[in-house]
Short mmCIF file of C-alpha atoms and ligand atoms in Angstrom, two decimals:
data_model
loop_
_atom_site.label_atom_id
_atom_site.label_comp_id
_atom_site.label_asym_id
_atom_site.label_seq_id
_atom_site.Cartn_x
_atom_site.Cartn_y
_atom_site.Cartn_z
CA MET X 10 -1.12 3.84 27.66
CA VAL X 11 -4.73 3.79 25.74
CA THR X 12 -6.41 0.22 27.10
CA ARG X 13 -8.73 -1.64 25.03
CA THR X 14 -11.58 -0.01 27.36
CA ASP X 15 -10.48 3.42 26.13
CA TRP X 16 -10.45 2.00 22.50
CA ILE X 17 -13.96 0.56 22.90
CA SER X 18 -15.55 3.52 24.71
CA ARG X 19 -13.77 6.23 22.03
CA SER X 20 -15.26 3.93 19.24
CA ALA X 21 -18.58 4.40 20.46
CA ASN X 22 -18.36 8.12 20.51
CA ILE X 23 -16.37 8.20 17.21
CA LYS X 24 -18.37 10.09 13.97
CA PRO X 25 -16.72 9.63 11.04
CA ARG X 26 -16.69 12.14 8.28
CA ASP X 27 -18.91 10.38 5.48
CA LEU X 28 -19.32 12.68 2.74
CA MET X 29 -16.74 13.21 -0.12
CA PHE X 30 -14.25 16.18 0.34
CA ILE X 31 -14.57 18.30 -2.79
CA ASP X 32 -12.74 21.86 -3.50
CA GLY X 33 -12.23 22.37 0.57
CA ASP X 34 -15.56 21.40 1.76
CA PHE X 35 -17.22 18.11 2.49
CA ALA X 36 -20.18 17.25 -0.19
CA GLY X 37 -22.76 14.24 -0.71
CA ALA X 38 -23.10 12.41 -3.73
CA LYS X 39 -25.05 14.19 -6.43
CA SER X 40 -27.23 11.26 -6.55
CA GLY X 41 -27.66 11.01 -2.98
CA LYS X 42 -26.36 7.37 -2.70
CA THR X 43 -24.43 6.05 -0.08
CA PHE X 44 -22.80 2.89 1.11
CA ASP X 45 -22.23 1.04 4.12
CA ALA X 46 -18.74 1.05 5.93
CA ILE X 47 -18.94 -1.96 7.56
CA SER X 48 -16.42 -2.81 10.57
CA PRO X 49 -15.02 -6.61 10.35
CA ILE X 50 -15.01 -6.31 13.97
CA ASP X 51 -18.63 -6.78 14.61
CA GLN X 52 -19.96 -6.16 11.10
CA ARG X 53 -21.23 -2.75 12.58
CA VAL X 54 -22.35 -0.33 10.14
CA LEU X 55 -19.57 2.56 10.94
CA ALA X 56 -20.85 5.05 8.40
CA LYS X 57 -23.54 5.49 5.37
CA VAL X 58 -20.53 6.82 3.15
CA ALA X 59 -21.27 8.95 0.11
CA ALA X 60 -21.70 6.82 -3.17
CA GLY X 61 -19.67 9.05 -5.77
CA ASP X 62 -20.46 8.57 -9.50
CA THR X 63 -19.42 10.46 -12.82
CA PRO X 64 -20.96 13.55 -11.69
CA ASP X 65 -18.95 13.96 -8.55
CA VAL X 66 -15.85 12.81 -10.17
CA ASP X 67 -16.31 15.77 -12.65
CA ALA X 68 -16.99 18.25 -9.75
CA ALA X 69 -13.56 17.05 -7.93
CA VAL X 70 -11.22 17.27 -11.22
CA LYS X 71 -12.87 20.45 -12.22
CA ALA X 72 -11.98 21.94 -8.64
CA ALA X 73 -8.51 20.32 -8.95
CA LYS X 74 -8.05 21.61 -12.37
CA ARG X 75 -8.95 25.18 -11.59
CA ALA X 76 -6.72 25.07 -8.61
CA PHE X 77 -3.98 23.64 -10.99
CA GLU X 78 -4.59 26.26 -13.42
CA ASN X 79 -4.72 29.40 -11.23
CA GLY X 80 -1.46 28.23 -9.80
CA ASP X 81 -2.81 28.38 -6.15
CA TRP X 82 -0.48 25.60 -5.25
CA ARG X 83 1.90 25.01 -8.08
CA ASN X 84 2.96 28.50 -8.15
CA LEU X 85 3.19 29.09 -4.11
CA ASN X 86 6.81 30.05 -3.11
CA PRO X 87 8.12 26.72 -2.53
CA ARG X 88 9.18 27.68 0.89
CA ASP X 89 5.54 28.05 1.91
CA LYS X 90 4.46 25.21 -0.12
CA LYS X 91 6.71 23.13 2.28
CA ALA X 92 5.60 24.78 5.56
CA ILE X 93 2.01 23.72 4.60
CA MET X 94 3.03 20.10 3.84
CA LEU X 95 5.17 20.33 7.23
CA LYS X 96 2.02 21.65 9.20
CA TRP X 97 -0.37 19.08 7.54
CA ALA X 98 1.99 16.35 8.71
CA ASP X 99 2.03 18.31 12.34
CA LEU X 100 -2.01 18.11 12.50
CA ILE X 101 -1.92 14.22 11.52
CA ARG X 102 0.41 13.50 14.28
CA GLU X 103 -1.77 15.28 16.79
CA ASN X 104 -4.88 13.57 15.57
CA TYR X 105 -2.98 10.21 14.97
CA GLU X 106 -5.21 8.33 17.43
CA GLU X 107 -8.30 9.07 15.99
CA ILE X 108 -7.22 8.50 12.44
CA ALA X 109 -5.69 5.06 13.95
CA LEU X 110 -8.93 4.41 15.22
CA LEU X 111 -11.20 4.76 12.10
CA GLU X 112 -9.02 2.71 10.17
CA THR X 113 -8.98 -0.33 12.90
CA LEU X 114 -12.81 -0.11 12.96
CA GLU X 115 -12.88 -0.22 9.23
CA VAL X 116 -10.06 -2.69 7.98
CA GLY X 117 -9.58 -4.53 11.29
CA LYS X 118 -6.08 -4.24 11.52
CA PRO X 119 -4.95 -4.20 14.96
CA ILE X 120 -4.63 -0.78 17.09
CA GLY X 121 -1.20 -1.00 17.75
CA ASP X 122 -0.36 -1.35 14.04
CA THR X 123 -2.74 1.78 13.29
CA SER X 124 -1.42 4.03 16.28
CA GLY X 125 2.19 2.81 16.26
CA TYR X 126 2.65 2.73 12.41
CA ASP X 127 0.04 3.68 9.89
CA ALA X 128 -1.18 7.03 10.93
CA LEU X 129 2.29 8.30 11.87
CA ALA X 130 3.88 6.72 8.84
CA VAL X 131 1.68 8.96 6.81
CA ALA X 132 2.70 12.07 8.94
CA ARG X 133 6.27 11.25 8.15
CA VAL X 134 5.68 11.01 4.34
CA ILE X 135 3.80 13.87 4.16
CA GLN X 136 6.53 15.81 6.11
CA TRP X 137 9.29 14.28 4.12
CA TYR X 138 8.07 15.17 0.78
CA GLY X 139 7.42 18.40 1.99
CA GLU X 140 11.19 18.96 2.89
CA THR X 141 12.05 17.97 -0.73
CA ILE X 142 10.09 21.13 -2.01
CA ASP X 143 13.02 23.56 -1.47
CA LYS X 144 15.58 21.25 -2.16
CA THR X 145 15.05 19.80 -5.31
CA TYR X 146 17.24 21.74 -8.22
CA ASP X 147 16.32 21.76 -12.15
CA GLU X 148 19.17 21.20 -14.73
CA ILE X 149 21.41 23.18 -17.20
CA ALA X 150 22.55 20.93 -19.92
CA PRO X 151 25.92 21.21 -21.52
CA ALA X 152 24.86 23.24 -24.35
CA PRO X 153 26.81 25.37 -26.77
CA LYS X 154 28.05 28.69 -24.95
CA SER X 155 25.83 30.40 -27.60
CA ALA X 156 22.83 28.89 -26.10
CA LEU X 157 21.51 28.00 -22.58
CA ALA X 158 19.54 24.86 -22.03
CA MET X 159 17.26 24.59 -19.06
CA ILE X 160 15.75 21.03 -18.00
CA THR X 161 13.05 21.73 -15.78
CA ARG X 162 10.38 19.25 -14.08
CA GLU X 163 6.96 20.44 -14.50
CA PRO X 164 4.08 19.06 -12.81
CA LEU X 165 1.61 16.93 -14.89
CA GLY X 166 -2.07 18.79 -13.80
CA VAL X 167 -4.41 16.80 -11.95
CA ILE X 168 -3.23 13.30 -10.58
CA GLY X 169 -6.02 10.91 -10.04
CA ALA X 170 -4.75 8.00 -7.52
CA ILE X 171 -6.84 5.27 -6.66
CA VAL X 172 -5.82 2.98 -3.80
CA PRO X 173 -6.69 -0.13 -1.82
CA TRP X 174 -8.09 -1.24 1.70
CA ASN X 175 -4.66 -2.97 3.01
CA TYR X 176 -2.85 0.28 4.05
CA PRO X 177 -5.40 2.76 2.83
CA ILE X 178 -3.70 5.92 4.52
CA VAL X 179 -0.15 4.89 3.78
CA ILE X 180 -0.38 4.16 0.49
CA ALA X 181 -2.18 7.07 -0.42
CA SER X 182 0.47 9.29 1.47
CA TRP X 183 2.75 7.43 -1.11
CA LYS X 184 0.90 9.23 -3.82
CA ILE X 185 -0.26 12.10 -2.18
CA GLY X 186 3.40 13.48 -1.06
CA PRO X 187 5.38 13.24 -4.32
CA ALA X 188 2.00 14.45 -6.00
CA LEU X 189 1.77 17.26 -4.17
CA ALA X 190 5.26 18.30 -3.68
CA MET X 191 5.78 18.56 -7.72
CA GLY X 192 3.26 21.19 -7.62
CA ASN X 193 0.15 18.93 -8.97
CA SER X 194 -3.37 18.91 -7.94
CA MET X 195 -4.95 15.74 -6.85
CA VAL X 196 -8.21 13.46 -6.77
CA LEU X 197 -8.02 10.67 -4.68
CA LYS X 198 -10.55 7.43 -4.89
CA PRO X 199 -10.01 5.33 -1.92
CA SER X 200 -11.37 1.51 -1.63
CA GLU X 201 -15.21 1.35 -0.93
CA GLU X 202 -13.82 -0.85 2.28
CA SER X 203 -11.60 2.45 3.51
CA SER X 204 -12.81 5.55 3.32
CA LEU X 205 -13.17 7.15 6.49
CA ALA X 206 -9.78 7.49 7.69
CA ILE X 207 -8.25 9.44 4.39
CA LEU X 208 -11.73 11.76 4.81
CA ARG X 209 -10.29 13.01 8.33
CA ILE X 210 -6.44 13.40 6.62
CA ALA X 211 -8.16 15.50 3.90
CA GLU X 212 -9.97 18.26 6.09
CA LEU X 213 -6.68 18.28 8.23
CA GLY X 214 -4.98 19.53 4.79
CA ILE X 215 -7.32 22.33 4.58
CA GLU X 216 -6.67 23.22 8.43
CA ALA X 217 -3.04 23.25 7.57
CA GLY X 218 -3.40 25.82 4.74
CA LEU X 219 -3.73 23.71 1.40
CA PRO X 220 -5.79 25.81 -0.99
CA LYS X 221 -9.10 24.51 -1.89
CA GLY X 222 -9.25 22.13 -4.86
CA VAL X 223 -5.57 20.87 -4.33
CA PHE X 224 -6.59 17.70 -2.73
CA ASN X 225 -10.17 16.12 -3.19
CA VAL X 226 -11.61 12.65 -2.16
CA VAL X 227 -14.40 11.14 -3.71
CA THR X 228 -15.47 7.99 -2.02
CA GLY X 229 -17.34 5.48 -3.88
CA LEU X 230 -17.42 2.12 -5.79
CA GLY X 231 -14.52 1.19 -7.96
CA ALA X 232 -16.58 0.46 -11.00
CA GLU X 233 -18.22 3.70 -10.40
CA ALA X 234 -15.93 6.48 -9.19
CA GLY X 235 -12.95 4.60 -9.90
CA GLN X 236 -13.89 4.08 -13.26
CA ALA X 237 -14.86 7.64 -14.00
CA LEU X 238 -11.71 9.03 -12.79
CA ALA X 239 -9.69 6.69 -14.70
CA ARG X 240 -11.34 7.66 -17.75
CA HIS X 241 -11.41 11.55 -16.80
CA LYS X 242 -10.12 13.02 -19.87
CA ASP X 243 -8.86 16.04 -17.66
CA VAL X 244 -7.20 14.12 -15.63
CA ALA X 245 -3.61 13.78 -16.71
CA LYS X 246 -2.03 10.39 -14.99
CA ILE X 247 -3.83 7.50 -12.64
CA ALA X 248 -1.74 6.42 -9.74
CA PHE X 249 -2.88 2.95 -8.97
CA THR X 250 -2.64 0.78 -6.04
CA GLY X 251 -4.51 -2.70 -6.11
CA SER X 252 -5.05 -5.95 -7.68
CA GLY X 253 -3.73 -7.16 -11.37
CA PRO X 254 -6.97 -7.26 -12.89
CA VAL X 255 -8.23 -3.74 -11.86
CA GLY X 256 -4.50 -2.62 -13.06
CA LYS X 257 -5.62 -4.13 -16.65
CA LEU X 258 -8.62 -2.02 -16.66
CA MET X 259 -6.85 1.00 -15.77
CA MET X 260 -4.71 0.63 -18.90
CA GLN X 261 -7.38 0.19 -20.77
CA TYR X 262 -9.45 3.53 -19.61
CA ALA X 263 -6.41 5.22 -20.32
CA ALA X 264 -6.30 3.88 -23.64
CA GLU X 265 -10.02 4.59 -24.01
CA SER X 266 -9.90 7.98 -23.13
CA ASN X 267 -6.61 10.51 -23.37
CA MET X 268 -3.83 8.31 -23.12
CA LYS X 269 -3.33 9.34 -19.60
CA GLN X 270 -0.08 8.39 -17.88
CA VAL X 271 -0.73 4.91 -15.87
CA ALA X 272 1.44 4.06 -12.69
CA LEU X 273 0.56 0.57 -11.39
CA GLU X 274 1.37 -0.91 -7.90
CA LEU X 275 0.00 -4.70 -8.12
CA GLY X 276 0.13 -7.88 -6.31
CA GLY X 277 2.92 -10.26 -5.13
CA LYS X 278 3.82 -13.77 -4.10
CA SER X 279 6.75 -13.04 -2.70
CA PRO X 280 9.46 -15.73 -1.85
CA GLN X 281 11.20 -15.78 1.51
CA VAL X 282 14.10 -18.09 0.57
CA VAL X 283 16.40 -19.88 3.04
CA LEU X 284 19.61 -21.45 2.22
CA ASP X 285 21.23 -24.40 4.07
CA ASP X 286 23.49 -22.34 5.36
CA VAL X 287 21.46 -19.59 7.29
CA VAL X 288 23.02 -18.68 10.67
CA ASP X 289 20.19 -17.53 12.63
CA ILE X 290 17.47 -19.60 11.91
CA ASP X 291 15.35 -18.47 15.09
CA LYS X 292 15.65 -15.04 13.43
CA ALA X 293 14.82 -16.28 9.89
CA ALA X 294 11.79 -18.09 11.45
CA SER X 295 10.40 -15.19 13.53
CA THR X 296 11.08 -12.76 10.60
CA ILE X 297 9.40 -15.06 8.27
CA ALA X 298 5.91 -15.50 10.16
CA TRP X 299 6.07 -11.43 10.52
CA GLY X 300 6.51 -11.37 7.04
CA ILE X 301 3.30 -13.02 6.36
CA PHE X 302 1.05 -12.71 9.31
CA TYR X 303 1.82 -9.01 9.94
CA ASN X 304 -1.71 -7.20 8.89
CA ALA X 305 -2.87 -10.92 8.70
CA GLY X 306 -0.99 -11.45 5.17
CA GLN X 307 -3.36 -8.68 3.58
CA THR X 308 0.22 -6.75 2.63
CA CYS X 309 0.96 -6.73 -1.27
CA ASN X 310 4.81 -7.63 -0.64
CA ALA X 311 3.74 -10.19 2.08
CA GLY X 312 6.48 -12.86 2.07
CA SER X 313 3.46 -15.70 1.12
CA ARG X 314 5.91 -18.34 0.10
CA VAL X 315 8.65 -19.80 1.98
CA VAL X 316 11.22 -21.54 -0.22
CA VAL X 317 13.42 -23.39 1.87
CA HIS X 318 16.30 -25.88 1.64
CA GLU X 319 15.09 -29.42 2.24
CA LYS X 320 17.70 -30.26 5.05
CA ILE X 321 16.33 -27.33 7.15
CA LYS X 322 12.81 -27.54 6.51
CA ASP X 323 11.65 -29.47 9.45
CA ALA X 324 14.01 -27.47 11.75
CA LEU X 325 12.47 -24.12 10.36
CA PHE X 326 8.80 -25.38 10.35
CA GLU X 327 9.50 -26.05 13.83
CA ARG X 328 10.50 -22.91 14.80
CA ILE X 329 7.96 -21.09 12.84
CA SER X 330 5.25 -23.12 14.52
CA ALA X 331 6.66 -22.16 17.89
CA PHE X 332 6.96 -18.37 17.29
CA VAL X 333 3.29 -18.81 16.32
CA LYS X 334 1.94 -20.36 19.08
CA ASP X 335 2.30 -17.32 21.16
CA PHE X 336 0.71 -15.03 18.36
CA ARG X 337 -2.12 -12.89 19.88
CA VAL X 338 -4.74 -13.23 17.56
CA GLY X 339 -7.91 -11.44 18.24
CA ASP X 340 -9.63 -8.18 19.12
CA PRO X 341 -7.82 -5.40 17.08
CA LEU X 342 -9.12 -2.65 19.60
CA ASP X 343 -6.98 -4.54 22.29
CA PRO X 344 -3.61 -3.00 22.09
CA ASN X 345 -1.53 -6.48 22.59
CA THR X 346 -3.36 -8.08 19.42
CA GLN X 347 -0.66 -8.75 16.70
CA MET X 348 -3.03 -9.85 14.30
CA GLY X 349 -6.91 -9.05 13.92
CA PRO X 350 -9.60 -10.43 11.45
CA LEU X 351 -9.57 -9.74 7.79
CA VAL X 352 -11.08 -6.69 6.13
CA SER X 353 -14.26 -8.31 5.36
CA LEU X 354 -16.44 -11.30 5.08
CA LYS X 355 -15.98 -11.53 1.34
CA GLN X 356 -12.18 -11.40 1.87
CA ARG X 357 -12.56 -13.94 4.39
CA ASN X 358 -14.41 -15.99 2.20
CA ARG X 359 -11.85 -15.66 -0.52
CA VAL X 360 -8.98 -16.82 1.58
CA CYS X 361 -11.24 -20.03 2.52
CA ASN X 362 -11.72 -21.19 -0.90
CA TYR X 363 -7.86 -21.45 -0.78
CA LEU X 364 -8.04 -23.34 2.23
CA ASP X 365 -10.03 -25.61 0.50
CA LEU X 366 -7.81 -26.67 -1.86
CA VAL X 367 -5.22 -27.99 0.88
CA GLY X 368 -5.40 -31.94 0.37
CA GLN X 369 -6.53 -32.44 -3.26
CA GLN X 370 -2.81 -32.86 -4.58
CA GLY X 371 -0.78 -33.76 -1.24
CA GLU X 372 -1.21 -30.47 0.28
CA ARG X 373 -1.18 -30.49 4.01
CA PHE X 374 -1.63 -27.94 6.94
CA ILE X 375 1.63 -27.81 9.25
CA PHE X 376 -0.78 -25.34 11.61
CA GLY X 377 -3.71 -23.27 11.04
CA GLY X 378 -6.25 -24.04 8.25
CA GLN X 379 -9.34 -23.56 10.43
CA LYS X 380 -12.01 -21.84 8.45
CA PRO X 381 -14.07 -19.45 10.78
CA THR X 382 -18.05 -19.61 10.55
CA GLY X 383 -20.63 -17.07 10.89
CA ASN X 384 -19.72 -13.31 11.01
CA ASP X 385 -16.07 -14.29 12.22
CA CYS X 386 -13.28 -12.76 9.84
CA LEU X 387 -10.45 -14.15 11.99
CA ILE X 388 -8.40 -16.44 10.35
CA GLN X 389 -5.49 -18.24 12.03
CA PRO X 390 -2.00 -18.28 10.81
CA THR X 391 -1.48 -21.29 8.30
CA LEU X 392 1.51 -23.03 6.87
CA ILE X 393 0.79 -25.27 4.01
CA ASP X 394 3.49 -27.94 3.10
CA GLY X 395 3.35 -30.07 -0.09
CA ALA X 396 1.93 -27.83 -2.44
CA LYS X 397 2.98 -28.29 -6.43
CA HIS X 398 4.89 -25.32 -7.92
CA GLU X 399 2.20 -25.00 -10.62
CA SER X 400 -0.62 -25.11 -8.27
CA LYS X 401 -2.82 -22.23 -7.43
CA LEU X 402 -1.74 -22.10 -3.96
CA ALA X 403 1.89 -21.55 -4.69
CA GLN X 404 1.37 -18.98 -7.64
CA GLU X 405 -1.73 -16.87 -6.83
CA GLU X 406 -2.08 -14.11 -4.22
CA ILE X 407 -3.97 -15.34 -1.19
CA PHE X 408 -4.12 -11.94 0.73
CA GLY X 409 -4.48 -14.05 3.83
CA PRO X 410 -2.16 -15.29 6.48
CA VAL X 411 -1.52 -18.18 4.74
CA ILE X 412 2.25 -19.26 3.79
CA VAL X 413 2.90 -21.75 1.05
CA ALA X 414 6.02 -23.95 1.66
CA GLU X 415 8.47 -24.92 -1.26
CA THR X 416 11.45 -27.41 -0.80
CA PHE X 417 14.60 -27.12 -3.25
CA LYS X 418 18.05 -28.88 -2.96
CA SER X 419 20.23 -26.64 -5.17
CA ASP X 420 20.38 -22.96 -5.23
CA GLU X 421 19.78 -22.75 -9.00
CA GLU X 422 16.56 -24.97 -7.89
CA ALA X 423 15.58 -22.36 -5.10
CA LEU X 424 16.10 -19.27 -7.87
CA ALA X 425 13.88 -21.00 -10.27
CA LEU X 426 11.41 -21.27 -7.53
CA ALA X 427 11.81 -17.99 -6.13
CA ASN X 428 11.88 -16.53 -9.88
CA GLY X 429 8.80 -19.21 -10.73
CA THR X 430 5.53 -17.05 -10.57
CA GLU X 431 4.15 -14.12 -12.64
CA TYR X 432 5.23 -11.63 -9.59
CA GLY X 433 7.85 -9.62 -8.56
CA LEU X 434 7.26 -7.33 -5.99
CA ALA X 435 9.54 -8.51 -3.35
CA ALA X 436 11.62 -11.76 -1.95
CA SER X 437 14.11 -12.30 0.71
CA VAL X 438 17.11 -14.56 0.99
CA TRP X 439 18.66 -15.83 4.11
CA SER X 440 22.38 -17.10 4.05
CA GLY X 441 25.16 -17.00 6.25
CA ASN X 442 27.94 -16.28 3.43
CA VAL X 443 27.64 -12.93 2.12
CA SER X 444 28.84 -13.40 -1.50
CA ARG X 445 26.29 -16.41 -2.08
CA ALA X 446 23.61 -14.29 -0.65
CA HIS X 447 24.37 -11.30 -2.81
CA ASN X 448 24.82 -13.37 -5.86
CA PHE X 449 21.23 -14.72 -5.29
CA ALA X 450 19.66 -11.67 -4.36
CA ARG X 451 20.92 -10.34 -7.88
CA GLN X 452 19.29 -13.10 -9.92
CA LEU X 453 16.01 -12.63 -7.86
CA ARG X 454 13.53 -10.55 -10.01
CA ALA X 455 12.09 -8.23 -7.56
CA GLY X 456 11.59 -4.55 -6.84
CA THR X 457 13.02 -5.16 -3.57
CA VAL X 458 15.43 -7.85 -2.33
CA TRP X 459 16.08 -8.33 1.20
CA VAL X 460 18.93 -10.14 2.83
CA ASN X 461 18.95 -11.50 6.09
CA THR X 462 15.71 -9.90 6.85
CA PHE X 463 12.12 -9.14 5.75
CA ASP X 464 9.99 -5.99 5.33
CA MET X 465 12.30 -3.43 6.56
CA SER X 466 11.75 -0.18 4.41
CA ASP X 467 11.13 3.41 4.55
CA VAL X 468 10.09 6.43 2.78
CA ILE X 469 13.65 6.91 1.52
CA THR X 470 13.82 3.76 -0.82
CA PRO X 471 11.67 3.05 -3.76
CA PHE X 472 8.90 0.42 -3.77
CA GLY X 473 7.28 -1.06 -6.68
CA GLY X 474 7.59 -4.42 -8.68
CA PHE X 475 8.94 -5.83 -11.74
CA LYS X 476 6.41 -8.16 -13.83
CA SER X 477 2.87 -8.61 -13.12
CA SER X 478 3.73 -6.56 -10.21
CA GLY X 479 3.60 -3.27 -11.73
CA SER X 480 5.22 -0.65 -13.61
CA GLY X 481 5.54 2.54 -11.08
CA ARG X 482 7.87 3.39 -7.94
CA ASP X 483 6.28 4.58 -4.90
CA LYS X 484 8.29 6.60 -2.17
CA SER X 485 12.02 8.19 -2.26
CA LEU X 486 13.16 10.82 -4.35
CA HIS X 487 12.48 8.80 -7.40
CA ALA X 488 8.49 8.67 -6.89
CA LEU X 489 8.80 12.76 -7.98
CA ASP X 490 9.67 11.77 -11.88
CA GLY X 491 6.33 9.83 -11.43
CA TYR X 492 4.34 12.91 -11.08
CA SER X 493 6.50 15.33 -13.23
CA ALA X 494 7.66 15.77 -16.96
CA LEU X 495 10.57 17.09 -17.86
CA LYS X 496 10.39 20.42 -20.10
CA THR X 497 13.61 21.50 -22.17
CA THR X 498 13.86 25.50 -22.51
CA TRP X 499 16.67 26.41 -25.11
CA VAL X 500 17.58 30.15 -25.13
CA ASP X 501 19.47 31.28 -27.89
CA LEU X 502 22.24 33.80 -26.40
CA ASN X 503 23.33 35.24 -29.44
P1 NAD V 625 -8.66 -3.95 -5.92
O1 NAD V 625 -8.09 -3.72 -7.39
O2 NAD V 625 -9.96 -4.18 -5.99
O3 NAD V 625 -8.97 -2.44 -5.64
C1 NAD V 625 -7.91 -1.22 -5.53
C2 NAD V 625 -9.05 0.07 -5.98
O4 NAD V 625 -9.49 0.31 -7.30
C3 NAD V 625 -10.13 0.44 -4.95
O5 NAD V 625 -10.04 1.75 -4.83
C4 NAD V 625 -11.36 0.01 -5.83
O6 NAD V 625 -12.22 0.21 -5.54
C5 NAD V 625 -11.06 0.44 -7.22
N1 NAD V 625 -11.54 -0.27 -8.21
C6 NAD V 625 -12.14 -1.49 -8.39
N2 NAD V 625 -12.48 -1.86 -9.40
C7 NAD V 625 -12.39 -0.65 -10.68
C8 NAD V 625 -12.94 -0.55 -11.62
N3 NAD V 625 -13.46 -1.34 -12.20
N4 NAD V 625 -12.40 0.81 -12.00
C9 NAD V 625 -11.51 1.80 -11.03
N5 NAD V 625 -11.48 1.53 -9.95
C10 NAD V 625 -11.80 -0.17 -9.29
O7 NAD V 625 -7.64 -4.30 -4.94
P2 NAD V 625 -8.06 -4.45 -3.33
O8 NAD V 625 -8.52 -5.41 -3.22
O9 NAD V 625 -8.57 -2.82 -2.89
O10 NAD V 625 -6.44 -4.34 -3.10
C11 NAD V 625 -5.87 -5.75 -2.71
C12 NAD V 625 -4.92 -5.66 -3.94
O11 NAD V 625 -4.09 -4.30 -3.76
C13 NAD V 625 -3.80 -6.68 -3.71
O12 NAD V 625 -3.82 -7.78 -5.19
C14 NAD V 625 -2.85 -6.51 -3.34
O13 NAD V 625 -1.79 -6.97 -3.61
C15 NAD V 625 -2.81 -5.14 -3.86
N6 NAD V 625 -1.83 -3.93 -3.15
C16 NAD V 625 -0.58 -3.73 -4.25
C17 NAD V 625 0.29 -2.82 -3.56
C18 NAD V 625 1.71 -2.31 -3.99
O14 NAD V 625 2.04 -1.60 -3.85
N7 NAD V 625 1.99 -3.43 -5.05
C19 NAD V 625 -0.22 -2.45 -2.49
C20 NAD V 625 -1.21 -3.09 -1.48
C21 NAD V 625 -2.12 -3.82 -2.52
#
């Protein structure tokens, strides 16, 4: 097993790629500008990353468009296309420790998670979509005998993907997999907080045999590179994951440029609802804790609200508190660490501003609530009770290891609380009665509902939100629809 000492010595020697990846090669920004990739572990500058802007986005889109129009990728024999995707997945697996380390250093996620999940999940997603390439068929419509009416799926062209820092490579793979499987070309803009791991993955794509220009990465700031990509007239679709306010800008940019398609995966305030007939309250408590404290709460579908029947509230709190006492919070380079620092001082300060609200309207900490000082980005797991349903604490996405509790007396009240935010990304319900749980689950307005569990998922099921949590769906075969357009070809046979 790789130890903490090994990871530390590897991180001292790691040489992150710091240039953009355009047309099969690394390239600096045309302006020569860079920005610092800073580690939240110790505020060390890991790399000076190329700060792409409009001319760089133009170059990347031009390369992607050329590759698309040449048919270098989209017209390749499906069998060969699949082989390249599978080879790419294999190369990611071969290099997963390096990819995981780059991610841990840049975003502070525990190395056990990045090496045990993120890097390998990317390989699985790329492989899974690669496997679909020679298994998806088009349709023949039931037209009159005198005609042949074919319904085929056509790739859209150049896809622009803009992704956040919380699962930087996994979320990127949810776009890359279906977009490339459908034959599109792509330009991806990672978050400025997380450029390094995806650049290594892009490099491995070329090694696997992806034609030049099919997959490009433009690093840079959101308002510069991101905006230029979302406004580009040769981009057919923007696949965006990130915050609501920037999601709105995506729609604006699309409307003001070429009315490109926009798919949005946005935030959440997901309720974990515990009914009074929950059978295994210990399992509920540990699952609820994991549902919020995994990745330090920086998960779009984090179960950031516990909505609990008042009769069992104390018992549940007691168990969550006991579970969290053994939680290993600290150095993300230690393979035993379960929760690391937040991604940046900026994010830490944002979460601390929410902690400052506690006590103003009768809220109190059940545990946690300490605010870090200096350059420390670690926030301890925190449970807040007594927040009013209309308050910021109960309504807004905190995006940190903070869970806000609300209580109810009846299922109707529980449902109103659970559905009572602008979001609808995910929810869970805990109950020992299958009919009650199922009826409850049916009425939850969320893209994913878990019953007696939380956060179980795989590439096989769709993921996305209702209401302000977004409009698109990542993952599963349904995601292929988002990267293709249906075309009818009607042939007169007479
Ligand atoms: P963000 O919206 O600030 O940034 C997301 C991406 O948009 C980044 O690449 C950023 O550079 C870019 N961007 C920022 N301003 C831009 C602009 N003016 N024009 C174009 N691009 C711009 O979000 P974040 O802080 O990186 O991520 C956290 C948010 O993402 C949270 O709200 C979280 O819930 C959400 N998220 C949603 C999902 C989901 O699948 N629903 C998954 C993960 C994260």
